[in-house]
PDB file of C-alpha atoms in Angstrom:
ATOM      1  CA  MET A 605      26.286 -11.356  29.992  1.00 37.00           C
ATOM      2  CA  ILE A 606      25.579  -7.677  29.422  1.00 37.00           C
ATOM      3  CA  ASN A 607      27.221  -7.787  25.979  1.00 41.00           C
ATOM      4  CA  MET A 608      25.373 -10.927  24.966  1.00 40.00           C
ATOM      5  CA  ILE A 609      22.338  -9.304  23.365  1.00 42.00           C
ATOM      6  CA  PRO A 610      24.222  -6.788  21.199  1.00 44.00           C
ATOM      7  CA  ARG A 611      26.627  -9.527  20.063  1.00 48.00           C
ATOM      8  CA  VAL A 612      23.787 -11.793  19.025  1.00 60.00           C
ATOM      9  CA  GLN A 613      22.028  -8.839  17.444  1.00 67.00           C
ATOM     10  CA  ASN A 614      25.144  -7.976  15.443  1.00 78.00           C
ATOM     11  CA  GLU A 615      25.471 -11.566  14.284  1.00 79.00           C
ATOM     12  CA  THR A 616      21.833 -11.568  13.227  1.00 82.00           C
ATOM     13  CA  ASP A 617      22.326  -8.331  11.330  1.00 86.00           C
ATOM     14  CA  HIS A 618      25.433  -9.737   9.653  1.00 87.00           C
ATOM     15  CA  ILE A 619      23.610 -12.918   8.608  1.00 87.00           C
ATOM     16  CA  PHE A 620      20.692 -10.830   7.404  1.00 90.00           C
ATOM     17  CA  ARG A 621      22.929  -8.666   5.224  1.00 90.00           C
ATOM     18  CA  GLU A 622      24.513 -11.775   3.723  1.00 90.00           C
ATOM     19  CA  ILE A 623      21.036 -13.068   2.938  1.00 90.00           C
ATOM     20  CA  VAL A 624      20.152  -9.796   1.236  1.00 92.00           C
ATOM     21  CA  LYS A 625      23.345  -9.967  -0.854  1.00 91.00           C
ATOM     22  CA  ASN A 626      22.720 -13.568  -1.879  1.00 88.00           C
ATOM     23  CA  HIS A 627      18.970 -13.548  -2.338  1.00 89.00           C
ATOM     24  CA  GLY A 628      17.903  -9.903  -2.766  1.00 91.00           C
ATOM     25  CA  SER A 629      18.010  -9.855  -6.553  1.00 90.00           C
ATOM     26  CA  ARG A 630      16.347 -13.233  -6.880  1.00 90.00           C
ATOM     27  CA  ILE A 631      13.533 -12.352  -4.498  1.00 92.00           C
ATOM     28  CA  TYR A 632      12.997  -9.130  -6.462  1.00 92.00           C
ATOM     29  CA  ASN A 633      12.904 -11.066  -9.741  1.00 90.00           C
ATOM     30  CA  LEU A 634      10.577 -13.648  -8.231  1.00 89.00           C
ATOM     31  CA  ALA A 635       8.209 -10.861  -7.200  1.00 91.00           C
ATOM     32  CA  LEU A 636       8.538  -9.102 -10.542  1.00 89.00           C
ATOM     33  CA  MET A 637       7.754 -12.310 -12.406  1.00 87.00           C
ATOM     34  CA  LYS A 638       4.716 -12.876 -10.238  1.00 86.00           C
ATOM     35  CA  CYS A 639       3.227  -9.376 -10.452  1.00 86.00           C
ATOM     36  CA  ASN A 640       4.980  -7.605 -13.371  1.00 83.00           C
ATOM     37  CA  GLN A 641       4.913  -4.285 -11.518  1.00 86.00           C
ATOM     38  CA  VAL A 642       8.173  -2.732 -10.371  1.00 88.00           C
ATOM     39  CA  PRO A 643       6.776  -0.792  -7.357  1.00 89.00           C
ATOM     40  CA  LEU A 644       4.835  -3.821  -6.143  1.00 90.00           C
ATOM     41  CA  ALA A 645       7.872  -6.066  -6.620  1.00 91.00           C
ATOM     42  CA  GLU A 646       9.893  -3.651  -4.465  1.00 93.00           C
ATOM     43  CA  ASP A 647       7.195  -3.696  -1.773  1.00 93.00           C
ATOM     44  CA  ILE A 648       7.083  -7.503  -1.858  1.00 93.00           C
ATOM     45  CA  SER A 649      10.886  -7.659  -1.537  1.00 94.00           C
ATOM     46  CA  GLN A 650      10.833  -5.327   1.458  1.00 93.00           C
ATOM     47  CA  GLU A 651       8.015  -7.148   3.195  1.00 93.00           C
ATOM     48  CA  THR A 652       9.720 -10.494   2.589  1.00 94.00           C
ATOM     49  CA  PHE A 653      13.000  -9.348   4.105  1.00 93.00           C
ATOM     50  CA  ILE A 654      11.261  -7.693   7.055  1.00 92.00           C
ATOM     51  CA  ARG A 655       9.646 -11.062   7.813  1.00 91.00           C
ATOM     52  CA  VAL A 656      12.949 -12.851   7.267  1.00 91.00           C
ATOM     53  CA  TYR A 657      14.716 -10.512   9.701  1.00 90.00           C
ATOM     54  CA  ARG A 658      12.016 -10.887  12.326  1.00 86.00           C
ATOM     55  CA  GLY A 659      12.099 -14.671  12.027  1.00 87.00           C
ATOM     56  CA  LEU A 660      15.857 -15.016  11.834  1.00 84.00           C
ATOM     57  CA  ASN A 661      16.471 -15.241  15.582  1.00 77.00           C
ATOM     58  CA  SER A 662      14.059 -18.121  15.995  1.00 76.00           C
ATOM     59  CA  PHE A 663      15.146 -19.941  12.797  1.00 76.00           C
ATOM     60  CA  ARG A 664      17.508 -22.817  13.589  1.00 70.00           C
ATOM     61  CA  ASP A 665      17.592 -25.104  10.544  1.00 69.00           C
ATOM     62  CA  GLU A 666      20.364 -23.337   8.619  1.00 64.00           C
ATOM     63  CA  SER A 667      20.566 -26.009   5.908  1.00 63.00           C
ATOM     64  CA  HIS A 668      17.077 -25.070   4.762  1.00 76.00           C
ATOM     65  CA  ILE A 669      17.370 -21.324   5.040  1.00 82.00           C
ATOM     66  CA  GLY A 670      16.994 -20.843   1.269  1.00 82.00           C
ATOM     67  CA  THR A 671      13.816 -22.879   1.225  1.00 86.00           C
ATOM     68  CA  TRP A 672      12.499 -20.927   4.197  1.00 89.00           C
ATOM     69  CA  ILE A 673      13.194 -17.538   2.596  1.00 91.00           C
ATOM     70  CA  TYR A 674      11.538 -18.428  -0.704  1.00 91.00           C
ATOM     71  CA  ARG A 675       8.545 -19.884   1.082  1.00 91.00           C
ATOM     72  CA  ILE A 676       8.126 -16.550   2.876  1.00 92.00           C
ATOM     73  CA  ALA A 677       8.581 -14.724  -0.422  1.00 92.00           C
ATOM     74  CA  LEU A 678       5.884 -16.776  -2.126  1.00 91.00           C
ATOM     75  CA  ASN A 679       3.471 -16.208   0.748  1.00 92.00           C
ATOM     76  CA  VAL A 680       4.116 -12.469   0.641  1.00 92.00           C
ATOM     77  CA  CYS A 681       3.669 -12.499  -3.136  1.00 91.00           C
ATOM     78  CA  HIS A 682       0.314 -14.231  -2.842  1.00 89.00           C
ATOM     79  CA  THR A 683      -0.917 -11.919  -0.103  1.00 89.00           C
ATOM     80  CA  MET A 684       0.167  -8.667  -1.700  1.00 89.00           C
ATOM     81  CA  ILE A 685      -0.840  -9.582  -5.247  1.00 86.00           C
ATOM     82  CA  LYS A 686      -4.220 -10.669  -3.970  1.00 83.00           C
ATOM     83  CA  LYS A 687      -4.542  -7.265  -2.349  1.00 82.00           C
ATOM     84  CA  GLU A 688      -3.882  -5.707  -5.730  1.00 78.00           C
ATOM     85  CA  SER A 689      -6.603  -7.952  -7.186  1.00 63.00           C
ATOM     86  CA  LEU A 690      -4.313  -9.249  -9.883  1.00 52.00           C
ATOM     87  CA  LEU A 691      -4.647 -12.980  -9.357  1.00 49.00           C
ATOM     88  CA  THR A 692      -8.386 -13.220  -9.817  1.00 49.00           C
ATOM     89  CA  THR A 693      -8.511 -11.113 -12.967  1.00 53.00           C
ATOM     90  CA  ARG A 694      -5.610 -12.726 -14.788  1.00 49.00           C
ATOM     91  CA  THR A 695      -5.785 -16.435 -14.112  1.00 47.00           C
ATOM     92  CA  VAL A 696      -9.275 -17.306 -15.236  1.00 43.00           C
ATOM     93  CA  PRO A 697      -8.742 -17.712 -18.993  1.00 46.00           C
ATOM     94  CA  LEU A 698      -5.798 -20.074 -18.584  1.00 48.00           C
ATOM     95  CA  GLU A 699      -7.417 -22.617 -16.302  1.00 46.00           C
ATOM     96  CA  ASP A 700      -9.002 -24.321 -19.298  1.00 42.00           C
ATOM     97  CA  ARG A 701      -5.652 -24.782 -20.975  1.00 44.00           C
ATOM     98  CA  ALA A 702      -3.915 -26.563 -18.110  1.00 45.00           C
ATOM     99  CA  ASP A 703      -3.841 -29.859 -19.978  1.00 47.00           C
ATOM    100  CA  LEU A 704      -1.670 -28.520 -22.780  1.00 46.00           C
ATOM    101  CA  GLU A 705       1.739 -30.097 -23.179  1.00 48.00           C
ATOM    102  CA  PRO A 706       4.820 -28.444 -24.727  1.00 47.00           C
ATOM    103  CA  ALA A 707       4.820 -30.975 -27.526  1.00 46.00           C
ATOM    104  CA  ASP A 708       1.442 -29.657 -28.676  1.00 48.00           C
ATOM    105  CA  LEU A 709       3.006 -26.370 -29.678  1.00 49.00           C
ATOM    106  CA  ASP A 710       6.543 -27.217 -30.704  1.00 51.00           C
ATOM    107  CA  SER A 711       7.666 -25.982 -34.052  1.00 54.00           C
ATOM    108  CA  ASP A 712      10.680 -24.131 -35.379  1.00 55.00           C
ATOM    109  CA  VAL A 713       8.498 -21.351 -36.776  1.00 52.00           C
ATOM    110  CA  GLN A 714       6.938 -20.662 -33.382  1.00 56.00           C
ATOM    111  CA  ASP A 715      10.378 -20.617 -31.784  1.00 56.00           C
ATOM    112  CA  ILE A 716      11.570 -17.909 -34.169  1.00 53.00           C
ATOM    113  CA  PHE A 717       8.540 -15.724 -33.344  1.00 53.00           C
ATOM    114  CA  ILE A 718       8.908 -16.151 -29.616  1.00 57.00           C
ATOM    115  CA  LYS A 719      12.544 -15.060 -29.634  1.00 57.00           C
ATOM    116  CA  ASP A 720      11.342 -11.537 -30.457  1.00 55.00           C
ATOM    117  CA  VAL A 721       9.230 -11.286 -27.327  1.00 62.00           C
ATOM    118  CA  GLU A 722      10.300  -8.659 -24.801  1.00 73.00           C
ATOM    119  CA  LYS A 723      11.060  -9.324 -21.109  1.00 77.00           C
ATOM    120  CA  ASP A 724       8.011  -7.353 -20.083  1.00 79.00           C
ATOM    121  CA  GLN A 725       5.794  -9.603 -22.170  1.00 81.00           C
ATOM    122  CA  ILE A 726       7.378 -12.683 -20.647  1.00 83.00           C
ATOM    123  CA  ARG A 727       6.638 -11.371 -17.163  1.00 84.00           C
ATOM    124  CA  GLU A 728       3.108 -10.464 -18.198  1.00 84.00           C
ATOM    125  CA  ALA A 729       2.605 -14.001 -19.457  1.00 85.00           C
ATOM    126  CA  ILE A 730       4.037 -15.558 -16.294  1.00 87.00           C
ATOM    127  CA  SER A 731       1.848 -13.405 -14.082  1.00 83.00           C
ATOM    128  CA  ALA A 732      -1.150 -14.547 -16.122  1.00 85.00           C
ATOM    129  CA  LEU A 733      -0.461 -18.230 -15.433  1.00 88.00           C
ATOM    130  CA  PRO A 734      -2.427 -20.083 -12.761  1.00 89.00           C
ATOM    131  CA  PRO A 735      -0.706 -19.375  -9.415  1.00 87.00           C
ATOM    132  CA  LEU A 736       0.779 -22.834  -8.879  1.00 90.00           C
ATOM    133  CA  GLN A 737       2.229 -22.934 -12.391  1.00 90.00           C
ATOM    134  CA  SER A 738       3.766 -19.480 -12.103  1.00 89.00           C
ATOM    135  CA  ASP A 739       5.173 -20.301  -8.641  1.00 90.00           C
ATOM    136  CA  ALA A 740       6.763 -23.502  -9.904  1.00 90.00           C
ATOM    137  CA  ILE A 741       8.273 -22.141 -13.083  1.00 89.00           C
ATOM    138  CA  THR A 742       9.514 -18.930 -11.459  1.00 88.00           C
ATOM    139  CA  LEU A 743      11.249 -20.791  -8.652  1.00 88.00           C
ATOM    140  CA  PHE A 744      12.716 -23.338 -11.036  1.00 87.00           C
ATOM    141  CA  TYR A 745      14.266 -20.801 -13.379  1.00 83.00           C
ATOM    142  CA  LEU A 746      15.118 -17.852 -11.170  1.00 75.00           C
ATOM    143  CA  LYS A 747      16.730 -19.596  -8.254  1.00 65.00           C
ATOM    144  CA  GLN A 748      17.896 -22.600 -10.236  1.00 67.00           C
ATOM    145  CA  PHE A 749      16.268 -24.828  -7.627  1.00 80.00           C
ATOM    146  CA  GLN A 750      16.025 -28.561  -8.139  1.00 84.00           C
ATOM    147  CA  TYR A 751      12.549 -29.976  -8.684  1.00 88.00           C
ATOM    148  CA  SER A 752      12.684 -31.462  -5.187  1.00 88.00           C
ATOM    149  CA  GLU A 753      13.483 -28.078  -3.650  1.00 87.00           C
ATOM    150  CA  VAL A 754      10.624 -26.430  -5.510  1.00 89.00           C
ATOM    151  CA  ALA A 755       8.376 -29.211  -4.195  1.00 90.00           C
ATOM    152  CA  ASP A 756       9.634 -28.546  -0.678  1.00 88.00           C
ATOM    153  CA  ILE A 757       9.029 -24.790  -0.923  1.00 88.00           C
ATOM    154  CA  MET A 758       5.583 -25.183  -2.414  1.00 89.00           C
ATOM    155  CA  ASN A 759       4.778 -28.125  -0.146  1.00 88.00           C
ATOM    156  CA  ILE A 760       3.458 -30.278  -2.990  1.00 90.00           C
ATOM    157  CA  PRO A 761       4.601 -33.647  -4.424  1.00 91.00           C
ATOM    158  CA  LEU A 762       7.598 -33.796  -6.762  1.00 90.00           C
ATOM    159  CA  ASN A 763       5.633 -35.102  -9.742  1.00 91.00           C
ATOM    160  CA  THR A 764       3.100 -32.329  -9.321  1.00 92.00           C
ATOM    161  CA  VAL A 765       5.905 -29.788  -9.571  1.00 91.00           C
ATOM    162  CA  LYS A 766       7.157 -31.381 -12.783  1.00 91.00           C
ATOM    163  CA  SER A 767       3.634 -31.355 -14.143  1.00 92.00           C
ATOM    164  CA  HIS A 768       3.112 -27.686 -13.209  1.00 92.00           C
ATOM    165  CA  ILE A 769       6.361 -26.680 -14.892  1.00 90.00           C
ATOM    166  CA  ARG A 770       5.538 -28.644 -18.028  1.00 89.00           C
ATOM    167  CA  ARG A 771       2.071 -27.093 -18.245  1.00 91.00           C
ATOM    168  CA  ALA A 772       3.409 -23.644 -17.448  1.00 90.00           C
ATOM    169  CA  LYS A 773       5.838 -23.887 -20.350  1.00 88.00           C
ATOM    170  CA  ALA A 774       3.069 -24.971 -22.690  1.00 88.00           C
ATOM    171  CA  ASN A 775       0.838 -22.115 -21.536  1.00 88.00           C
ATOM    172  CA  LEU A 776       3.681 -19.625 -21.838  1.00 86.00           C
ATOM    173  CA  LYS A 777       4.378 -20.681 -25.377  1.00 84.00           C
ATOM    174  CA  LEU A 778       0.733 -20.249 -26.249  1.00 84.00           C
ATOM    175  CA  LEU A 779       0.446 -16.874 -24.530  1.00 82.00           C
ATOM    176  CA  LEU A 780       3.637 -15.519 -26.055  1.00 80.00           C
ATOM    177  CA  MET A 781       2.552 -16.626 -29.495  1.00 77.00           C
ATOM    178  CA  GLU A 782      -0.674 -14.668 -29.002  1.00 71.00           C
ATOM    179  CA  VAL A 783       1.292 -11.614 -27.876  1.00 65.00           C
ATOM    180  CA  TYR A 784       3.505 -11.886 -30.920  1.00 62.00           C
ATOM    181  CA  ASP A 785       0.541 -12.175 -33.243  1.00 63.00           C
ATOM    182  CA  GLU A 786      -1.130  -9.110 -31.669  1.00 61.00           C
ATOM    183  CA  THR A 787       1.951  -6.912 -31.904  1.00 56.00           C
ATOM    184  CA  ARG A 788       2.979  -7.980 -35.393  1.00 55.00           C
TER     185      ARG A 788
ATOM    186  CA  MET B 281      24.022 -28.469 -15.183  1.00 39.00           C
ATOM    187  CA  ARG B 282      21.582 -29.927 -12.684  1.00 45.00           C
ATOM    188  CA  PRO B 283      20.772 -33.607 -13.166  1.00 42.00           C
ATOM    189  CA  ASP B 284      17.053 -32.968 -13.231  1.00 47.00           C
ATOM    190  CA  LYS B 285      17.327 -30.187 -15.769  1.00 48.00           C
ATOM    191  CA  LEU B 286      18.670 -32.427 -18.493  1.00 47.00           C
ATOM    192  CA  HIS B 287      15.373 -32.240 -20.317  1.00 55.00           C
ATOM    193  CA  LYS B 288      15.205 -31.140 -23.920  1.00 61.00           C
ATOM    194  CA  ARG B 289      15.689 -27.383 -23.894  1.00 67.00           C
ATOM    195  CA  ASP B 290      13.433 -25.247 -26.015  1.00 72.00           C
ATOM    196  CA  VAL B 291      12.880 -21.570 -26.677  1.00 73.00           C
ATOM    197  CA  ILE B 292      10.926 -21.056 -23.445  1.00 77.00           C
ATOM    198  CA  ASP B 293      13.939 -22.237 -21.449  1.00 77.00           C
ATOM    199  CA  ASP B 294      16.070 -19.635 -23.202  1.00 76.00           C
ATOM    200  CA  LEU B 295      13.502 -16.898 -22.707  1.00 76.00           C
ATOM    201  CA  LEU B 296      13.177 -17.601 -19.003  1.00 79.00           C
ATOM    202  CA  ASP B 297      16.922 -17.880 -18.520  1.00 75.00           C
ATOM    203  CA  ASN B 298      17.334 -14.464 -20.164  1.00 74.00           C
ATOM    204  CA  SER B 299      14.466 -12.729 -18.419  1.00 76.00           C
ATOM    205  CA  TRP B 300      16.568 -11.607 -15.476  1.00 79.00           C
ATOM    206  CA  GLU B 301      16.019  -8.010 -14.429  1.00 82.00           C
ATOM    207  CA  ASN B 302      18.481  -6.085 -12.275  1.00 85.00           C
ATOM    208  CA  PRO B 303      16.793  -4.600  -9.200  1.00 88.00           C
ATOM    209  CA  PRO B 304      16.668  -0.796  -8.855  1.00 89.00           C
ATOM    210  CA  ALA B 305      19.832   0.581  -7.244  1.00 86.00           C
ATOM    211  CA  HIS B 306      18.027   1.927  -4.189  1.00 90.00           C
ATOM    212  CA  LEU B 307      16.369  -1.381  -3.331  1.00 90.00           C
ATOM    213  CA  GLU B 308      19.441  -3.095  -1.890  1.00 88.00           C
ATOM    214  CA  GLN B 309      20.140  -0.052   0.299  1.00 89.00           C
ATOM    215  CA  GLN B 310      16.571  -0.157   1.557  1.00 90.00           C
ATOM    216  CA  LEU B 311      16.787  -3.863   2.274  1.00 91.00           C
ATOM    217  CA  MET B 312      20.124  -3.453   4.066  1.00 90.00           C
ATOM    218  CA  ALA B 313      18.567  -0.744   6.249  1.00 90.00           C
ATOM    219  CA  ILE B 314      15.817  -3.044   7.536  1.00 89.00           C
ATOM    220  CA  PRO B 315      17.657  -4.139  10.736  1.00 87.00           C
ATOM    221  CA  THR B 316      18.309  -0.527  11.684  1.00 84.00           C
ATOM    222  CA  GLN B 317      14.747   0.478  10.972  1.00 82.00           C
ATOM    223  CA  ILE B 318      13.306  -2.375  12.997  1.00 79.00           C
ATOM    224  CA  THR B 319      15.692  -1.772  15.896  1.00 72.00           C
ATOM    225  CA  VAL B 320      14.752   1.902  15.944  1.00 67.00           C
ATOM    226  CA  ALA B 321      11.105   0.932  15.899  1.00 64.00           C
ATOM    227  CA  GLN B 322      11.504  -1.579  18.728  1.00 62.00           C
ATOM    228  CA  TYR B 323      13.547   0.597  21.063  1.00 59.00           C
ATOM    229  CA  ARG B 324      12.130   3.996  20.261  1.00 59.00           C
ATOM    230  CA  PRO B 325      11.317   5.610  23.611  1.00 62.00           C
ATOM    231  CA  LEU B 326       8.032   7.412  23.890  1.00 64.00           C
ATOM    232  CA  ASP B 327       9.160  10.989  24.170  1.00 69.00           C
ATOM    233  CA  ARG B 328       7.754  13.030  27.027  1.00 74.00           C
ATOM    234  CA  ILE B 329       5.973  15.617  24.924  1.00 77.00           C
ATOM    235  CA  THR B 330       4.090  12.925  22.988  1.00 76.00           C
ATOM    236  CA  LEU B 331       3.204  11.153  26.214  1.00 79.00           C
ATOM    237  CA  PHE B 332       1.954  14.406  27.757  1.00 81.00           C
ATOM    238  CA  LEU B 333      -0.068  15.394  24.697  1.00 83.00           C
ATOM    239  CA  ASN B 334      -1.599  11.951  24.367  1.00 82.00           C
ATOM    240  CA  THR B 335      -2.528  11.946  28.054  1.00 83.00           C
ATOM    241  CA  VAL B 336      -4.196  15.337  27.668  1.00 86.00           C
ATOM    242  CA  LEU B 337      -6.025  14.033  24.631  1.00 86.00           C
ATOM    243  CA  ILE B 338      -7.287  10.968  26.480  1.00 86.00           C
ATOM    244  CA  LEU B 339      -8.400  12.979  29.499  1.00 87.00           C
ATOM    245  CA  TRP B 340     -10.136  15.500  27.272  1.00 88.00           C
ATOM    246  CA  GLY B 341     -11.918  12.725  25.409  1.00 85.00           C
ATOM    247  CA  VAL B 342     -12.995  11.004  28.614  1.00 85.00           C
ATOM    248  CA  GLY B 343     -14.195  14.317  30.031  1.00 85.00           C
ATOM    249  CA  MET B 344     -16.212  15.009  26.899  1.00 85.00           C
ATOM    250  CA  VAL B 345     -17.911  11.641  27.079  1.00 83.00           C
ATOM    251  CA  LEU B 346     -18.769  12.020  30.749  1.00 82.00           C
ATOM    252  CA  TYR B 347     -20.103  15.533  30.206  1.00 83.00           C
ATOM    253  CA  PHE B 348     -22.206  14.684  27.183  1.00 83.00           C
ATOM    254  CA  TRP B 349     -23.126  11.138  28.167  1.00 81.00           C
ATOM    255  CA  GLY B 350     -26.775  11.957  28.908  1.00 81.00           C
ATOM    256  CA  PRO B 351     -27.713  13.477  25.518  1.00 82.00           C
ATOM    257  CA  LEU B 352     -25.390  11.074  23.712  1.00 79.00           C
ATOM    258  CA  ASN B 353     -27.075   8.118  25.352  1.00 78.00           C
ATOM    259  CA  HIS B 354     -30.468   9.526  24.462  1.00 80.00           C
ATOM    260  CA  MET B 355     -29.395  10.065  20.840  1.00 81.00           C
ATOM    261  CA  LEU B 356     -27.987   6.529  20.549  1.00 78.00           C
ATOM    262  CA  GLY B 357     -31.199   5.141  22.016  1.00 76.00           C
ATOM    263  CA  SER B 358     -33.313   7.056  19.511  1.00 80.00           C
ATOM    264  CA  ILE B 359     -31.150   5.943  16.597  1.00 81.00           C
ATOM    265  CA  ILE B 360     -31.232   2.293  17.650  1.00 73.00           C
ATOM    266  CA  GLN B 361     -34.963   2.425  18.198  1.00 73.00           C
ATOM    267  CA  GLY B 362     -35.403   4.076  14.817  1.00 76.00           C
ATOM    268  CA  ILE B 363     -33.290   1.500  13.022  1.00 75.00           C
ATOM    269  CA  ILE B 364     -34.290  -1.764  14.610  1.00 67.00           C
ATOM    270  CA  GLY B 365     -37.690  -0.612  15.750  1.00 65.00           C
ATOM    271  CA  VAL B 366     -37.535  -2.087  19.232  1.00 59.00           C
ATOM    272  CA  SER B 367     -37.019  -0.645  22.647  1.00 58.00           C
ATOM    273  CA  ILE B 368     -33.480  -0.270  23.806  1.00 58.00           C
ATOM    274  CA  SER B 369     -34.414  -1.760  27.154  1.00 55.00           C
ATOM    275  CA  SER B 370     -32.410  -4.838  26.150  1.00 54.00           C
ATOM    276  CA  LEU B 371     -29.369  -2.608  25.842  1.00 60.00           C
ATOM    277  CA  GLN B 372     -29.550  -1.358  29.387  1.00 62.00           C
ATOM    278  CA  PHE B 373     -25.822  -1.587  29.870  1.00 62.00           C
ATOM    279  CA  LEU B 374     -25.396   1.346  27.503  1.00 66.00           C
ATOM    280  CA  ASN B 375     -27.157   3.528  30.032  1.00 66.00           C
ATOM    281  CA  HIS B 376     -24.282   3.268  32.427  1.00 69.00           C
ATOM    282  CA  PRO B 377     -21.584   5.924  32.054  1.00 74.00           C
ATOM    283  CA  ILE B 378     -18.920   3.314  32.693  1.00 74.00           C
ATOM    284  CA  ALA B 379     -19.822   1.616  29.398  1.00 72.00           C
ATOM    285  CA  GLY B 380     -19.234   4.821  27.492  1.00 76.00           C
ATOM    286  CA  LEU B 381     -16.099   5.484  29.467  1.00 81.00           C
ATOM    287  CA  ILE B 382     -14.646   2.084  28.580  1.00 81.00           C
ATOM    288  CA  ALA B 383     -15.649   2.347  24.919  1.00 80.00           C
ATOM    289  CA  LEU B 384     -14.175   5.769  24.389  1.00 82.00           C
ATOM    290  CA  THR B 385     -11.021   5.015  26.355  1.00 84.00           C
ATOM    291  CA  GLY B 386     -10.509   1.983  24.129  1.00 81.00           C
ATOM    292  CA  LEU B 387     -10.995   4.081  21.026  1.00 80.00           C
ATOM    293  CA  LEU B 388      -8.598   6.739  22.234  1.00 79.00           C
ATOM    294  CA  PHE B 389      -5.937   4.199  23.174  1.00 79.00           C
ATOM    295  CA  GLY B 390      -6.334   2.761  19.697  1.00 75.00           C
ATOM    296  CA  TRP B 391      -5.884   6.203  18.248  1.00 73.00           C
ATOM    297  CA  VAL B 392      -2.751   6.819  20.324  1.00 70.00           C
ATOM    298  CA  TRP B 393      -1.399   3.403  19.400  1.00 70.00           C
ATOM    299  CA  MET B 394      -1.848   4.092  15.693  1.00 65.00           C
ATOM    300  CA  ASP B 395      -0.181   7.449  16.178  1.00 63.00           C
ATOM    301  CA  MET B 396       2.828   5.707  17.742  1.00 60.00           C
ATOM    302  CA  GLU B 397       2.915   2.891  15.205  1.00 52.00           C
ATOM    303  CA  LYS B 398       3.124   4.974  12.090  1.00 50.00           C
ATOM    304  CA  HIS B 399       6.289   6.875  13.024  1.00 47.00           C
ATOM    305  CA  PRO B 400       8.953   4.177  12.595  1.00 44.00           C
ATOM    306  CA  GLY B 401       7.747   3.434   9.076  1.00 42.00           C
ATOM    307  CA  ILE B 402       9.217  -0.037   8.953  1.00 42.00           C
ATOM    308  CA  THR B 403       6.941  -1.271   6.222  1.00 42.00           C
ATOM    309  CA  LYS B 404       8.134   1.479   3.914  1.00 39.00           C
ATOM    310  CA  VAL B 405      11.829   1.795   4.592  1.00 36.00           C
TER     311      VAL B 405
END
């Protein structure tokens, strides 16, 4: 009985370290995509894993641990980015374009231009998307989640997720085209 | 490939797939150190010198309040009357030294608590 607590503690630490190995890079990339600032992405990663560690002992549903971790990460992202006042200043101009569809912008010429865009510009564009669109598209591409898993993490209907991803792609294409035009 | 990702791929798909950034080398070490940091924070005993100094600080603060309570009370009353323009008779409870004692003790305990909280540094590993 005396050794019970340390044993459980060691198991928790072991599980936690496995989680860091498996999800650390993706959580960092999720944060980086959301805020496009390396120091803030590091802070978000740390805060996320501190919360994960503190909640690990009480978490029982192991089949949904990935969903749980990314839900924490998104919450931390929202809180910390809001503190940095990034969300309010960057999302306003795009709200009017939410009805755009990818088909509106498809063309081979545009595709050639966009291939020259740097990673930093992609992140800048993603962080400028409306929050729900950037959440959906970041989760879908970085973690390779299914649509249904993204819906579960974001706690919204499946079709809404598909719609957010579709609109996010259309907005990204538009934003990246603008970036390309400005830098050319 | 995932069944629900069989949509027509375009250049945005490629861009997003290739936008992966490797985390800084120190980040994984910092994340791995979180259990140790939190454990240290949770089980860190309050060392005797800190306890002694904090007790002295609290007693000194309480003593100061009791000693200066009369003029302090008068000053507060004047300020309140100057600001809100009414008598402080409705704030009679402030006249009692116990009120000041409780208020300052609370403040000092808060101060000591913050002093203890910042040492483990678990939010910035």
